[in-house]
Short mmCIF file of C-alpha atoms in Angstrom, two decimals:
data_model
loop_
_atom_site.label_atom_id
_atom_site.label_comp_id
_atom_site.label_asym_id
_atom_site.label_seq_id
_atom_site.Cartn_x
_atom_site.Cartn_y
_atom_site.Cartn_z
CA MET A 1081 -2.41 13.15 22.92
CA PHE A 1082 -1.55 15.18 19.83
CA ASN A 1083 2.17 15.35 19.12
CA PRO A 1084 3.01 17.77 16.27
CA ILE A 1085 6.56 16.46 15.89
CA LYS A 1086 5.31 12.90 15.49
CA LYS A 1087 2.79 14.17 12.94
CA VAL A 1088 5.55 15.80 10.85
CA ILE A 1089 7.74 12.70 11.07
CA GLY A 1090 4.76 10.58 9.96
CA TRP A 1091 4.07 12.88 7.03
CA ASN A 1092 7.72 12.66 5.98
CA LEU A 1093 7.71 8.87 6.25
CA ASN A 1094 4.54 8.67 4.15
CA ARG A 1095 6.20 10.81 1.49
CA LYS A 1096 9.27 8.55 1.49
CA GLN A 1097 7.00 5.48 1.33
CA ALA A 1098 5.33 6.87 -1.79
CA GLU A 1099 8.76 7.33 -3.38
CA VAL A 1100 9.71 3.73 -2.57
CA GLU A 1101 6.45 2.42 -4.03
CA LYS A 1102 7.09 4.41 -7.21
CA LEU A 1103 10.63 2.99 -7.44
CA MET A 1104 9.21 -0.52 -6.98
CA GLU A 1105 6.93 0.00 -9.99
CA GLU A 1106 9.72 1.44 -12.15
CA GLU A 1107 12.76 -0.63 -11.16
CA GLY A 1108 11.36 -3.65 -9.38
CA PHE A 1109 12.69 -4.97 -6.09
CA THR A 1110 16.35 -3.88 -5.98
CA ASP A 1111 18.85 -3.61 -3.13
CA GLU A 1112 18.43 0.18 -3.16
CA VAL A 1113 14.66 -0.11 -2.82
CA LEU A 1114 15.04 -2.67 -0.04
CA GLU A 1115 17.47 -0.44 1.89
CA LYS A 1116 15.10 2.52 1.65
CA GLN A 1117 12.16 0.40 2.82
CA VAL A 1118 14.14 -0.92 5.78
CA ALA A 1119 15.11 2.64 6.78
CA ILE A 1120 11.45 3.68 6.66
CA ASN A 1121 10.37 0.64 8.70
CA GLU A 1122 13.06 1.31 11.33
CA ALA A 1123 11.97 4.94 11.64
CA ARG A 1124 8.32 3.89 11.96
CA HIS A 1125 9.28 1.48 14.72
CA LYS A 1126 11.49 4.00 16.52
CA HIS A 1127 8.78 6.69 16.57
CA ASP A 1128 5.84 4.25 16.88
CA ILE A 1129 4.15 5.57 13.73
CA THR A 1130 1.73 3.31 11.88
CA ASP A 1131 1.31 3.39 8.12
CA GLU A 1132 -2.40 4.30 8.02
CA SER A 1133 -2.75 3.04 4.45
CA LYS A 1134 -1.84 -0.52 5.54
CA LEU A 1135 -4.41 -0.96 8.31
CA VAL A 1136 -6.10 -4.37 8.13
CA TYR A 1137 -8.54 -4.44 10.99
CA ASP A 1138 -9.27 -1.47 13.26
CA LYS A 1139 -5.77 -0.42 14.31
CA TYR A 1140 -3.65 -3.39 13.23
CA VAL A 1141 -1.09 -3.46 10.46
CA GLN A 1142 -0.12 -6.68 8.78
#
């Protein structure tokens, strides 16, 4: 079932993930970067939203 709110939340999380990945390249793995990544992961878990770019096999994320 299509859920537009979940779609918007997923888009926002993907945007935040891109920011974190950019920070990782620029600053390395800092406490700030870790805190942002944890917040993203918690939101993905809460809303049951998979990071489509990290799919390993079919619908699984490693």
